[in-house]
């Protein structure tokens, strides 16, 4: 009897824990179309001008983001902490909205800088909330001639293929890691690195999703601890082999 009681209690605790974790994750996102903004587009239909950018990503096609991306205004960019976040956007209250277009989902990969001292037509100036989309995504919800349209938006969970990826750069005295392909909330708030001969080391966000450490870790296996904005943390043990090379990318086995 005691054995079965113990099993039952463990099952109940597990179910409740899963439930409250799910509530915490869902609570981090926005179920309602809660806010208004505007949207424009930049570049041409190829999306060449959307590559690279202030978040530190490179070839967005190779990295799995494609053209389903946007540059965020200062108000939304949050100093780069919003990089990797996913949003659902729909056109509203404009003759340029395409009928029955529905919504689009994008990942934040770039920054739409303010234009000072301009005030007219400076859509990315604070405190305005603005999405500068790839042309492909803009044309999914609005007509080209519209140029700029009012939209509603909400944060949504990111869906990615495979595990979190770590791209290594730097030099023997300075390690930089681009953390990308992050599912769930998508945005990375904290990163730690551990060499096979060290303890966990707090990395510093350099810019966008590039994280740095001044520790000499050449020739060591590398593990990473990644924390997203909903407070969840995952550890990727020995995801980078000891013979790692600068410019190489390594993938963890799990995602958020």
Coordinates of N, CA and C in Angstrom, one line a residue:
X1 N 0.8 -1.2 0.0 CA 0.0 0.0 0.0 C 0.9 1.3 0.0
X2 N 1.9 1.3 0.9 CA 2.7 2.4 1.0 C 3.5 2.7 -0.3
X3 N 3.8 1.6 -1.0 CA 4.6 1.7 -2.3 C 3.7 2.4 -3.3
X4 N 2.4 1.9 -3.5 CA 1.6 2.5 -4.5 C 1.2 3.9 -4.1
X5 N 1.1 4.2 -2.8 CA 0.8 5.6 -2.4 C 2.0 6.5 -2.8
X6 N 3.2 6.0 -2.6 CA 4.4 6.8 -3.0 C 4.4 7.1 -4.5
X7 N 4.1 6.0 -5.3 CA 4.1 6.2 -6.7 C 3.0 7.2 -7.1
X8 N 1.8 7.1 -6.5 CA 0.7 8.0 -6.8 C 1.1 9.5 -6.5
X9 N 1.7 9.7 -5.3 CA 2.1 11.0 -4.9 C 3.2 11.6 -5.9
X10 N 4.1 10.8 -6.3 CA 5.1 11.2 -7.2 C 4.5 11.6 -8.6
X11 N 3.5 10.8 -9.0 CA 2.8 11.1 -10.2 C 2.0 12.5 -10.1
X12 N 1.4 12.7 -9.0 CA 0.6 13.9 -8.8 C 1.6 15.1 -8.8
X13 N 2.7 15.0 -8.1 CA 3.7 16.1 -8.0 C 4.2 16.4 -9.4
X14 N 4.5 15.3 -10.2 CA 5.0 15.5 -11.5 C 4.0 16.3 -12.4
X15 N 2.7 15.8 -12.3 CA 1.7 16.5 -13.2 C 1.5 17.9 -12.8
X16 N 1.5 18.2 -11.5 CA 1.3 19.6 -11.0 C 2.5 20.5 -11.4
X17 N 3.7 19.9 -11.3 CA 4.9 20.7 -11.7 C 4.8 21.0 -13.2
X18 N 4.5 20.0 -14.0 CA 4.4 20.2 -15.4 C 3.3 21.3 -15.7
X19 N 2.2 21.3 -15.0 CA 1.1 22.2 -15.2 C 1.6 23.6 -14.9
X20 N 2.2 23.8 -13.7 CA 2.6 25.2 -13.4 C 3.8 25.7 -14.2
X21 N 4.6 24.8 -14.7 CA 5.7 25.2 -15.7 C 5.0 25.7 -16.9
X22 N 4.0 25.0 -17.4 CA 3.3 25.4 -18.6 C 2.6 26.7 -18.4
X23 N 2.0 26.9 -17.2 CA 1.4 28.2 -17.0 C 2.4 29.4 -17.0
X24 N 3.6 29.1 -16.5 CA 4.6 30.1 -16.4 C 5.1 30.5 -17.9
X25 N 5.2 29.4 -18.7 CA 5.6 29.7 -20.1 C 4.6 30.4 -20.8
X26 N 3.3 29.9 -20.7 CA 2.2 30.6 -21.4 C 2.0 32.0 -20.9
X27 N 2.2 32.2 -19.6 CA 2.0 33.6 -19.1 C 3.1 34.6 -19.6
X28 N 4.2 34.1 -20.1 CA 5.2 34.9 -20.6 C 4.8 35.5 -22.0
X29 N 3.9 34.8 -22.6 CA 3.5 35.2 -24.0 C 2.1 35.9 -23.9
X30 N 1.7 36.4 -25.0 CA 0.5 37.3 -25.1 C -0.6 36.6 -25.9
X31 N -1.6 36.1 -25.3 CA -2.7 35.3 -26.0 C -3.6 36.3 -26.8
X32 N -3.7 37.5 -26.3 CA -4.6 38.5 -27.0 C -3.8 39.4 -27.9
X33 N -4.5 39.9 -28.9 CA -3.8 40.9 -29.8 C -3.8 42.2 -29.0
X34 N -2.8 42.4 -28.2 CA -2.9 43.4 -27.1 C -2.3 44.7 -27.5
X35 N -1.6 44.9 -28.6 CA -1.0 46.1 -28.8 C -1.0 46.5 -30.3
X36 N -0.9 47.8 -30.5 CA -0.9 48.3 -31.9 C 0.6 48.8 -32.3
X37 N 0.8 48.7 -33.5 CA 2.1 49.1 -34.0 C 2.0 49.5 -35.5
X38 N 3.1 49.7 -36.2 CA 3.0 49.9 -37.7 C 4.1 49.0 -38.3
X39 N 3.9 48.7 -39.5 CA 4.9 47.9 -40.3 C 5.2 48.5 -41.6
X40 N 6.5 48.4 -42.0 CA 7.0 48.7 -43.3 C 7.8 47.5 -43.8
X41 N 8.6 47.7 -44.9 CA 9.5 46.7 -45.3 C 10.8 47.3 -45.8
X42 N 11.8 46.6 -45.8 CA 13.1 47.1 -46.3 C 13.7 46.0 -47.2
X43 N 14.5 46.5 -48.2 CA 15.1 45.6 -49.1 C 14.2 45.2 -50.3
X44 N 14.6 44.3 -51.1 CA 13.8 43.8 -52.2 C 13.3 42.4 -51.9
X45 N 12.6 41.8 -52.9 CA 12.0 40.5 -52.7 C 13.0 39.4 -52.4
X46 N 14.3 39.6 -52.7 CA 15.3 38.5 -52.4 C 15.6 38.5 -51.0
X47 N 15.4 39.7 -50.3 CA 15.7 39.7 -48.9 C 17.2 39.9 -48.6
X48 N 18.0 40.2 -49.6 CA 19.5 40.3 -49.4 C 19.8 41.3 -48.3
X49 N 19.1 42.4 -48.2 CA 19.4 43.5 -47.3 C 19.0 43.1 -45.8
X50 N 18.3 42.0 -45.7 CA 17.9 41.6 -44.3 C 18.9 40.7 -43.7
X51 N 19.9 40.3 -44.5 CA 21.0 39.4 -43.9 C 21.9 40.2 -42.9
X52 N 22.6 39.4 -42.1 CA 23.5 40.1 -41.1 C 22.6 40.8 -40.1
X53 N 23.0 42.0 -39.8 CA 22.1 42.9 -38.9 C 22.6 43.0 -37.5
X54 N 21.8 43.8 -36.7 CA 22.3 44.2 -35.4 C 22.1 43.0 -34.4
X55 N 21.5 42.0 -34.7 CA 21.4 40.8 -33.7 C 22.6 39.9 -33.9
X56 N 23.4 40.1 -34.9 CA 24.6 39.3 -35.1 C 24.4 38.0 -35.9
X57 N 23.2 37.8 -36.4 CA 23.0 36.6 -37.2 C 23.8 36.8 -38.6
X58 N 24.0 35.8 -39.3 CA 24.7 35.9 -40.6 C 23.7 35.6 -41.8
X59 N 23.9 34.5 -42.4 CA 23.1 34.1 -43.5 C 21.8 33.6 -42.9
X60 N 20.7 34.3 -43.0 CA 19.5 33.9 -42.4 C 18.9 32.6 -43.0
X61 N 19.2 32.4 -44.3 CA 18.7 31.2 -44.9 C 19.4 30.0 -44.3
X62 N 20.8 30.0 -44.2 CA 21.5 28.9 -43.7 C 21.2 28.7 -42.2
X63 N 20.9 29.7 -41.5 CA 20.6 29.6 -40.1 C 19.1 29.3 -39.7
X64 N 18.3 29.1 -40.8 CA 17.0 28.6 -40.6 C 15.9 29.7 -40.4
X65 N 16.2 30.9 -40.5 CA 15.3 32.0 -40.3 C 14.6 32.4 -41.6
X66 N 15.3 32.3 -42.7 CA 14.8 32.7 -44.0 C 14.4 34.1 -44.1
X67 N 13.3 34.4 -44.7 CA 12.8 35.8 -44.8 C 11.6 36.1 -43.8
X68 N 11.4 35.2 -42.9 CA 10.3 35.4 -41.9 C 10.9 36.1 -40.7
X69 N 11.3 37.4 -41.0 CA 12.1 38.1 -40.1 C 11.6 39.6 -40.1
X70 N 12.1 40.3 -39.1 CA 11.8 41.8 -39.0 C 12.9 42.5 -38.2
X71 N 13.1 43.8 -38.5 CA 13.9 44.6 -37.7 C 13.0 45.4 -36.8
X72 N 13.3 45.5 -35.5 CA 12.5 46.1 -34.5 C 12.9 47.5 -34.2
X73 N 11.9 48.4 -33.9 CA 12.2 49.7 -33.4 C 12.8 49.7 -32.0
X74 N 13.4 50.8 -31.6 CA 14.1 50.9 -30.3 C 13.2 50.4 -29.2
X75 N 11.9 50.8 -29.2 CA 11.0 50.4 -28.2 C 10.8 48.9 -28.0
X76 N 10.9 48.2 -29.1 CA 10.7 46.8 -29.1 C 12.0 46.0 -29.0
X77 N 13.1 46.6 -29.5 CA 14.4 45.9 -29.6 C 15.0 45.6 -28.3
X78 N 14.8 46.5 -27.3 CA 15.2 46.3 -25.9 C 16.7 46.1 -25.8
X79 N 17.4 47.0 -26.6 CA 18.9 46.9 -26.5 C 19.5 45.6 -27.0
X80 N 18.7 44.9 -27.8 CA 19.2 43.6 -28.3 C 18.7 42.4 -27.6
X81 N 18.1 42.6 -26.4 CA 17.6 41.4 -25.7 C 16.4 40.8 -26.3
X82 N 15.8 41.5 -27.3 CA 14.6 40.9 -28.0 C 15.0 40.1 -29.2
X83 N 16.3 40.1 -29.5 CA 16.8 39.3 -30.7 C 16.4 37.8 -30.5
X84 N 15.8 37.2 -31.5 CA 15.3 35.8 -31.5 C 13.9 35.7 -31.0
X85 N 13.3 36.7 -30.5 CA 11.9 36.7 -30.1 C 11.0 36.5 -31.4
X86 N 9.9 35.9 -31.2 CA 8.9 35.6 -32.3 C 7.6 36.4 -32.0
X87 N 7.1 37.0 -33.1 CA 5.9 37.8 -33.0 C 4.9 37.3 -34.1
X88 N 3.6 37.4 -33.8 CA 2.6 37.2 -34.8 C 2.0 38.6 -35.1
X89 N 1.8 38.9 -36.4 CA 1.4 40.3 -36.8 C 0.3 40.2 -37.8
X90 N -0.7 41.1 -37.7 CA -1.7 41.1 -38.7 C -2.0 42.6 -39.0
X91 N -2.3 42.8 -40.3 CA -2.7 44.2 -40.8 C -4.1 44.5 -40.3
X92 N -4.3 45.8 -40.0 CA -5.6 46.3 -39.5 C -5.9 47.7 -39.9
X93 N -7.2 47.9 -40.1 CA -7.8 49.3 -40.3 C -7.1 50.1 -41.4
X94 N -6.8 49.4 -42.5 CA -6.2 50.1 -43.7 C -6.7 49.6 -45.0
X95 N -6.9 50.4 -45.9 CA -7.3 50.0 -47.3 C -6.3 49.2 -48.0
X96 N -5.0 49.3 -47.4 CA -3.9 48.5 -48.0 C -3.8 47.1 -47.5
X97 N -4.5 46.8 -46.4 CA -4.5 45.4 -45.9 C -5.1 44.5 -47.0
X98 N -4.5 43.3 -47.2 CA -5.0 42.4 -48.1 C -6.2 41.6 -47.4
X99 N -7.3 41.5 -48.1 CA -8.4 40.9 -47.5 C -8.1 39.4 -47.2
X100 N -8.6 39.0 -46.0 CA -8.5 37.6 -45.6 C -7.0 37.1 -45.6
X101 N -6.1 38.0 -45.4 CA -4.6 37.7 -45.4 C -4.2 36.9 -44.1
X102 N -5.0 37.0 -43.1 CA -4.6 36.4 -41.8 C -3.4 37.0 -41.2
X103 N -2.6 36.3 -40.5 CA -1.4 36.8 -39.8 C -0.1 36.2 -40.3
X104 N 1.0 36.8 -40.0 CA 2.3 36.3 -40.3 C 3.0 36.1 -38.9
X105 N 4.0 35.2 -38.9 CA 4.9 35.0 -37.8 C 6.3 35.3 -38.2
X106 N 7.0 36.1 -37.4 CA 8.4 36.5 -37.7 C 9.3 36.3 -36.5
X107 N 10.6 36.3 -36.8 CA 11.6 36.3 -35.7 C 12.3 37.6 -35.8
X108 N 12.6 38.2 -34.7 CA 13.4 39.5 -34.6 C 14.8 39.2 -34.9
X109 N 15.4 39.8 -35.9 CA 16.8 39.5 -36.3 C 17.6 40.8 -36.5
X110 N 16.9 41.9 -36.4 CA 17.6 43.2 -36.8 C 17.0 44.3 -36.0
X111 N 17.7 45.5 -36.1 CA 17.3 46.7 -35.4 C 16.9 47.8 -36.4
X112 N 15.8 48.4 -36.3 CA 15.4 49.5 -37.1 C 15.8 50.8 -36.3
X113 N 16.9 51.5 -36.7 CA 17.4 52.6 -35.9 C 16.5 53.8 -36.0
X114 N 16.5 54.7 -35.0 CA 15.8 55.9 -35.0 C 16.5 56.9 -36.0
X115 N 15.7 57.9 -36.4 CA 16.2 58.9 -37.3 C 16.1 60.2 -36.6
X116 N 17.2 60.7 -36.0 CA 17.2 62.0 -35.3 C 17.8 63.0 -36.2
X117 N 17.3 64.3 -36.2 CA 16.3 64.8 -35.4 C 14.9 64.7 -36.0
X118 N 14.8 63.9 -37.1 CA 13.5 63.8 -37.8 C 12.4 63.4 -36.8
X119 N 11.2 63.9 -37.1 CA 10.0 63.5 -36.4 C 8.9 63.0 -37.3
X120 N 8.8 63.6 -38.5 CA 7.9 63.1 -39.5 C 8.4 61.9 -40.2
X121 N 7.6 60.9 -40.3 CA 7.9 59.7 -41.0 C 9.1 58.9 -40.4
X122 N 9.4 59.2 -39.2 CA 10.5 58.5 -38.5 C 9.9 57.4 -37.6
X123 N 9.4 56.3 -38.2 CA 8.6 55.3 -37.6 C 9.4 54.5 -36.5
X124 N 10.7 54.5 -36.6 CA 11.4 53.7 -35.6 C 11.9 54.5 -34.4
X125 N 11.6 55.8 -34.4 CA 12.0 56.6 -33.3 C 11.2 56.2 -32.0
X126 N 11.8 56.3 -30.8 CA 11.0 56.0 -29.6 C 10.0 57.1 -29.5
X127 N 8.8 56.8 -28.9 CA 8.5 55.5 -28.2 C 7.6 54.6 -29.2
X128 N 7.7 54.8 -30.5 CA 6.9 54.1 -31.4 C 7.3 52.6 -31.5
X129 N 6.3 51.8 -31.6 CA 6.5 50.4 -31.8 C 6.3 50.0 -33.3
X130 N 7.4 49.5 -33.9 CA 7.4 49.3 -35.3 C 8.1 48.1 -35.7
X131 N 7.6 47.4 -36.8 CA 8.3 46.3 -37.4 C 8.6 46.6 -38.8
X132 N 9.9 46.5 -39.1 CA 10.4 46.7 -40.5 C 10.6 45.3 -41.1
X133 N 9.7 44.8 -41.8 CA 9.6 43.5 -42.3 C 10.5 43.3 -43.6
X134 N 10.8 42.0 -43.9 CA 11.3 41.7 -45.2 C 10.1 42.0 -46.2
X135 N 10.4 42.3 -47.4 CA 9.4 42.6 -48.4 C 8.4 41.4 -48.5
X136 N 9.0 40.2 -48.5 CA 8.1 39.0 -48.7 C 7.1 38.9 -47.6
X137 N 7.4 39.2 -46.4 CA 6.5 39.1 -45.3 C 5.5 40.2 -45.3
X138 N 5.9 41.4 -45.7 CA 5.0 42.6 -45.8 C 3.9 42.3 -46.8
X139 N 4.4 41.8 -48.0 CA 3.4 41.5 -49.1 C 2.4 40.4 -48.8
X140 N 2.7 39.6 -47.7 CA 1.8 38.6 -47.3 C 0.5 39.2 -46.6
X141 N 0.7 40.4 -46.1 CA -0.5 41.0 -45.4 C -0.9 42.3 -45.9
X142 N -0.1 43.0 -46.8 CA -0.5 44.3 -47.3 C 0.0 44.5 -48.7
X143 N -0.6 45.5 -49.4 CA -0.2 45.8 -50.7 C 1.1 46.6 -50.7
X144 N 1.9 46.4 -51.8 CA 3.2 47.1 -52.0 C 3.0 48.6 -51.9
X145 N 2.0 49.1 -52.5 CA 1.8 50.6 -52.6 C 1.5 51.2 -51.3
X146 N 1.0 50.4 -50.3 CA 0.7 50.9 -49.0 C 1.9 51.5 -48.3
X147 N 3.1 50.8 -48.5 CA 4.3 51.3 -47.9 C 4.4 51.1 -46.4
X148 N 3.4 51.6 -45.7 CA 3.4 51.5 -44.2 C 1.9 51.2 -43.9
X149 N 1.7 50.3 -42.9 CA 0.3 50.0 -42.5 C 0.3 49.8 -41.0
X150 N -0.9 50.1 -40.4 CA -1.1 49.8 -39.0 C -1.3 48.3 -38.8
X151 N -0.7 47.8 -37.7 CA -0.8 46.3 -37.4 C -1.1 46.1 -35.9
X152 N -1.6 44.9 -35.6 CA -1.6 44.5 -34.2 C -0.6 43.3 -34.1
X153 N -0.1 43.1 -32.9 CA 0.9 42.1 -32.8 C 0.8 41.5 -31.4
X154 N 1.5 40.3 -31.3 CA 1.6 39.6 -30.0 C 2.8 38.7 -30.0
X155 N 3.4 38.5 -28.8 CA 4.5 37.6 -28.7 C 4.0 36.1 -28.8
X156 N 4.7 35.3 -29.5 CA 4.3 33.9 -29.6 C 5.6 33.0 -29.4
X157 N 5.3 31.7 -29.2 CA 6.4 30.8 -29.1 C 7.1 30.6 -30.4
X158 N 8.4 30.5 -30.4 CA 9.2 30.2 -31.6 C 9.3 28.7 -31.8
X159 N 9.1 28.3 -33.1 CA 9.3 26.9 -33.4 C 10.5 26.7 -34.3
X160 N 11.4 25.9 -33.9 CA 12.7 25.7 -34.7 C 12.9 24.3 -34.9
X161 N 13.7 24.0 -35.9 CA 14.1 22.6 -36.2 C 15.4 22.3 -35.5
X162 N 15.5 21.1 -34.8 CA 16.7 20.7 -34.2 C 17.0 21.5 -32.9
X163 N 18.2 21.3 -32.4 CA 18.6 21.9 -31.2 C 19.2 23.3 -31.3
X164 N 19.4 23.9 -30.1 CA 20.1 25.2 -30.1 C 21.5 25.0 -30.7
X165 N 21.9 26.1 -31.4 CA 23.2 26.0 -32.1 C 24.1 27.1 -31.6
X166 N 25.4 26.7 -31.6 CA 26.5 27.6 -31.1 C 27.6 27.8 -32.1
X167 N 27.7 29.0 -32.6 CA 28.8 29.3 -33.6 C 29.9 29.9 -32.9
X168 N 31.1 29.4 -33.1 CA 32.3 29.8 -32.3 C 33.2 30.8 -33.2
X169 N 33.6 31.9 -32.5 CA 34.5 32.8 -33.2 C 35.4 33.4 -32.1
X170 N 36.3 34.3 -32.5 CA 37.2 34.9 -31.5 C 38.7 34.6 -31.8
X171 N 39.5 34.4 -30.7 CA 40.9 34.1 -30.9 C 41.3 33.4 -29.6
X172 N 42.6 33.0 -29.5 CA 43.0 32.2 -28.3 C 42.8 32.9 -27.0
X173 N 42.6 34.2 -27.0 CA 42.4 34.9 -25.7 C 41.0 35.4 -25.5
X174 N 40.1 35.2 -26.5 CA 38.8 35.8 -26.4 C 37.8 34.9 -27.2
X175 N 36.8 34.4 -26.5 CA 35.9 33.5 -27.1 C 34.6 34.2 -27.3
X176 N 34.0 34.1 -28.5 CA 32.7 34.7 -28.8 C 31.8 33.6 -29.4
X177 N 30.6 33.5 -28.9 CA 29.6 32.5 -29.3 C 28.3 33.1 -29.7
X178 N 27.9 32.8 -30.9 CA 26.6 33.2 -31.4 C 25.6 32.1 -31.1
X179 N 24.6 32.4 -30.3 CA 23.6 31.4 -29.9 C 22.4 31.6 -30.7
X180 N 22.0 30.6 -31.5 CA 20.8 30.8 -32.3 C 20.0 29.6 -32.5
X181 N 19.0 29.6 -33.3 CA 18.0 28.5 -33.5 C 17.4 28.2 -32.2
X182 N 17.0 29.2 -31.4 CA 16.4 29.0 -30.0 C 14.9 28.9 -30.2
X183 N 14.3 27.9 -29.7 CA 12.8 27.7 -29.8 C 12.2 28.3 -28.5
X184 N 10.9 28.1 -28.3 CA 10.3 28.6 -27.1 C 10.2 30.1 -27.1
X185 N 10.6 30.8 -26.1 CA 10.6 32.3 -26.1 C 11.6 32.9 -27.2
X186 N 12.6 32.1 -27.5 CA 13.5 32.5 -28.6 C 14.6 33.5 -28.2
X187 N 14.4 34.3 -27.2 CA 15.4 35.3 -26.8 C 16.2 34.8 -25.7
X188 N 17.5 35.0 -25.7 CA 18.5 34.5 -24.8 C 18.9 35.6 -23.8
X189 N 18.8 35.3 -22.5 CA 19.0 36.3 -21.5 C 20.4 36.1 -20.8
X190 N 20.8 34.9 -20.6 CA 22.0 34.6 -19.9 C 22.7 33.4 -20.6
X191 N 24.0 33.4 -20.6 CA 24.8 32.3 -21.2 C 26.0 32.1 -20.3
X192 N 26.3 30.8 -19.9 CA 27.5 30.4 -19.2 C 28.2 29.4 -20.1
X193 N 29.5 29.4 -19.9 CA 30.3 28.4 -20.7 C 31.2 27.6 -19.6
X194 N 31.4 26.4 -19.9 CA 32.3 25.5 -19.0 C 33.3 24.8 -19.9
X195 N 34.6 25.0 -19.7 CA 35.5 24.2 -20.3 C 35.7 22.8 -19.6
X196 N 36.3 21.9 -20.2 CA 36.5 20.6 -19.6 C 37.4 20.7 -18.4
X197 N 38.2 21.8 -18.3 CA 39.1 22.0 -17.2 C 38.7 23.2 -16.3
X198 N 37.5 23.7 -16.4 CA 37.0 24.9 -15.7 C 35.7 24.6 -15.0
X199 N 35.3 25.6 -14.2 CA 34.0 25.6 -13.6 C 33.1 26.4 -14.6
X200 N 31.8 26.6 -14.3 CA 31.0 27.4 -15.1 C 31.4 28.9 -15.1
X201 N 31.5 29.5 -16.2 CA 31.9 30.9 -16.4 C 30.8 31.7 -17.0
X202 N 30.4 32.8 -16.3 CA 29.4 33.7 -16.9 C 29.9 34.5 -18.1
X203 N 29.2 34.4 -19.2 CA 29.6 35.1 -20.4 C 28.9 36.5 -20.4
X204 N 29.4 37.4 -21.2 CA 28.9 38.7 -21.3 C 28.3 38.9 -22.7
X205 N 27.1 39.5 -22.7 CA 26.5 39.8 -24.0 C 27.3 40.9 -24.7
X206 N 27.9 40.6 -25.8 CA 28.6 41.6 -26.5 C 27.7 42.5 -27.3
X207 N 27.0 41.9 -28.2 CA 25.9 42.6 -29.0 C 25.0 41.6 -29.6
X208 N 23.7 41.9 -29.7 CA 22.7 41.0 -30.2 C 22.7 39.7 -29.4
X209 N 23.0 38.6 -30.2 CA 23.0 37.3 -29.6 C 24.4 36.7 -29.5
X210 N 25.4 37.6 -29.5 CA 26.8 37.2 -29.4 C 27.3 37.4 -28.0
X211 N 27.8 36.3 -27.4 CA 28.2 36.3 -26.0 C 29.7 36.0 -26.0
X212 N 30.4 36.7 -25.1 CA 31.9 36.6 -25.0 C 32.4 36.2 -23.6
X213 N 33.6 35.7 -23.7 CA 34.4 35.3 -22.4 C 35.8 35.6 -22.7
X214 N 36.5 36.1 -21.7 CA 38.0 36.3 -21.8 C 38.8 35.2 -21.4
X215 N 38.2 34.0 -21.0 CA 38.9 32.9 -20.6 C 39.6 32.1 -21.8
X216 N 40.8 31.6 -21.5 CA 41.4 30.8 -22.5 C 40.9 29.4 -22.5
X217 N 40.1 29.0 -23.5 CA 39.4 27.7 -23.5 C 39.8 26.8 -24.7
X218 N 40.9 27.2 -25.4 CA 41.3 26.5 -26.6 C 41.7 25.1 -26.2
X219 N 41.3 24.1 -26.9 CA 41.7 22.7 -26.6 C 40.9 22.0 -25.6
X220 N 39.8 22.7 -25.1 CA 38.9 22.1 -24.1 C 37.6 21.8 -24.7
X221 N 36.9 20.8 -24.2 CA 35.5 20.5 -24.6 C 34.7 21.6 -23.9
X222 N 33.7 22.1 -24.6 CA 32.9 23.2 -24.1 C 31.5 22.8 -23.9
X223 N 30.9 23.2 -22.7 CA 29.5 23.1 -22.4 C 28.9 24.4 -22.2
X224 N 27.6 24.6 -22.5 CA 27.0 25.8 -22.4 C 25.7 25.7 -21.6
X225 N 25.4 26.8 -20.8 CA 24.1 26.9 -20.1 C 23.4 28.1 -20.7
X226 N 22.2 27.9 -21.1 CA 21.4 29.0 -21.8 C 20.2 29.2 -21.0
X227 N 19.9 30.5 -20.7 CA 18.6 30.9 -20.0 C 17.8 31.8 -20.9
X228 N 16.5 31.5 -21.1 CA 15.7 32.4 -21.9 C 14.8 33.3 -21.0
X229 N 14.1 34.2 -21.6 CA 13.4 35.2 -20.8 C 12.3 34.7 -19.9
X230 N 11.8 33.5 -20.1 CA 10.8 32.9 -19.2 C 11.4 32.2 -18.0
X231 N 12.7 32.3 -17.9 CA 13.4 31.8 -16.7 C 13.9 30.3 -16.9
X232 N 13.6 29.7 -18.0 CA 14.0 28.3 -18.2 C 15.5 28.3 -18.6
X233 N 16.2 27.2 -18.1 CA 17.6 27.1 -18.3 C 17.9 25.7 -18.8
X234 N 18.7 25.6 -19.8 CA 19.1 24.3 -20.3 C 20.6 24.2 -20.4
X235 N 21.2 23.0 -20.1 CA 22.6 22.8 -20.1 C 22.9 21.9 -21.3
X236 N 24.0 22.2 -22.0 CA 24.4 21.4 -23.2 C 25.8 21.0 -22.9
X237 N 26.0 19.8 -22.3 CA 27.3 19.3 -21.9 C 28.1 18.8 -23.1
X238 N 29.4 19.2 -23.1 CA 30.3 18.8 -24.1 C 29.8 18.9 -25.5
X239 N 29.0 19.9 -25.8 CA 28.4 20.1 -27.1 C 29.5 20.5 -28.1
X240 N 30.6 21.0 -27.7 CA 31.7 21.4 -28.6 C 32.9 20.5 -28.2
X241 N 33.4 19.8 -29.2 CA 34.5 18.9 -28.9 C 35.8 19.6 -28.7
X242 N 36.8 19.0 -28.1 CA 38.1 19.7 -27.7 C 38.9 20.1 -28.9
X243 N 38.6 19.6 -30.1 CA 39.3 20.0 -31.3 C 38.5 21.0 -32.1
X244 N 37.7 21.8 -31.4 CA 36.8 22.8 -32.1 C 37.7 23.8 -32.9
X245 N 37.0 24.4 -33.9 CA 37.7 25.4 -34.7 C 36.9 26.6 -34.8
X246 N 37.5 27.8 -34.9 CA 36.8 29.0 -35.1 C 36.1 29.0 -36.4
X247 N 34.8 29.6 -36.3 CA 34.0 29.6 -37.5 C 33.1 28.4 -37.6
X248 N 33.3 27.4 -36.7 CA 32.4 26.2 -36.8 C 31.2 26.4 -35.9
X249 N 30.2 25.6 -36.3 CA 28.9 25.6 -35.6 C 28.6 24.3 -35.0
X250 N 28.1 24.2 -33.8 CA 27.8 23.0 -33.1 C 26.4 23.0 -32.6
X251 N 25.7 21.9 -32.6 CA 24.3 21.8 -32.3 C 24.0 21.0 -31.1
X252 N 23.2 21.5 -30.1 CA 22.8 20.7 -29.0 C 21.7 19.8 -29.3
X253 N 21.5 18.8 -28.4 CA 20.5 17.7 -28.7 C 19.1 18.2 -28.4
X254 N 18.9 19.2 -27.7 CA 17.6 19.6 -27.3 C 17.3 21.1 -27.5
X255 N 16.1 21.5 -27.4 CA 15.7 22.9 -27.6 C 14.7 23.3 -26.5
X256 N 14.3 24.5 -26.5 CA 13.3 25.0 -25.5 C 11.9 24.7 -25.9

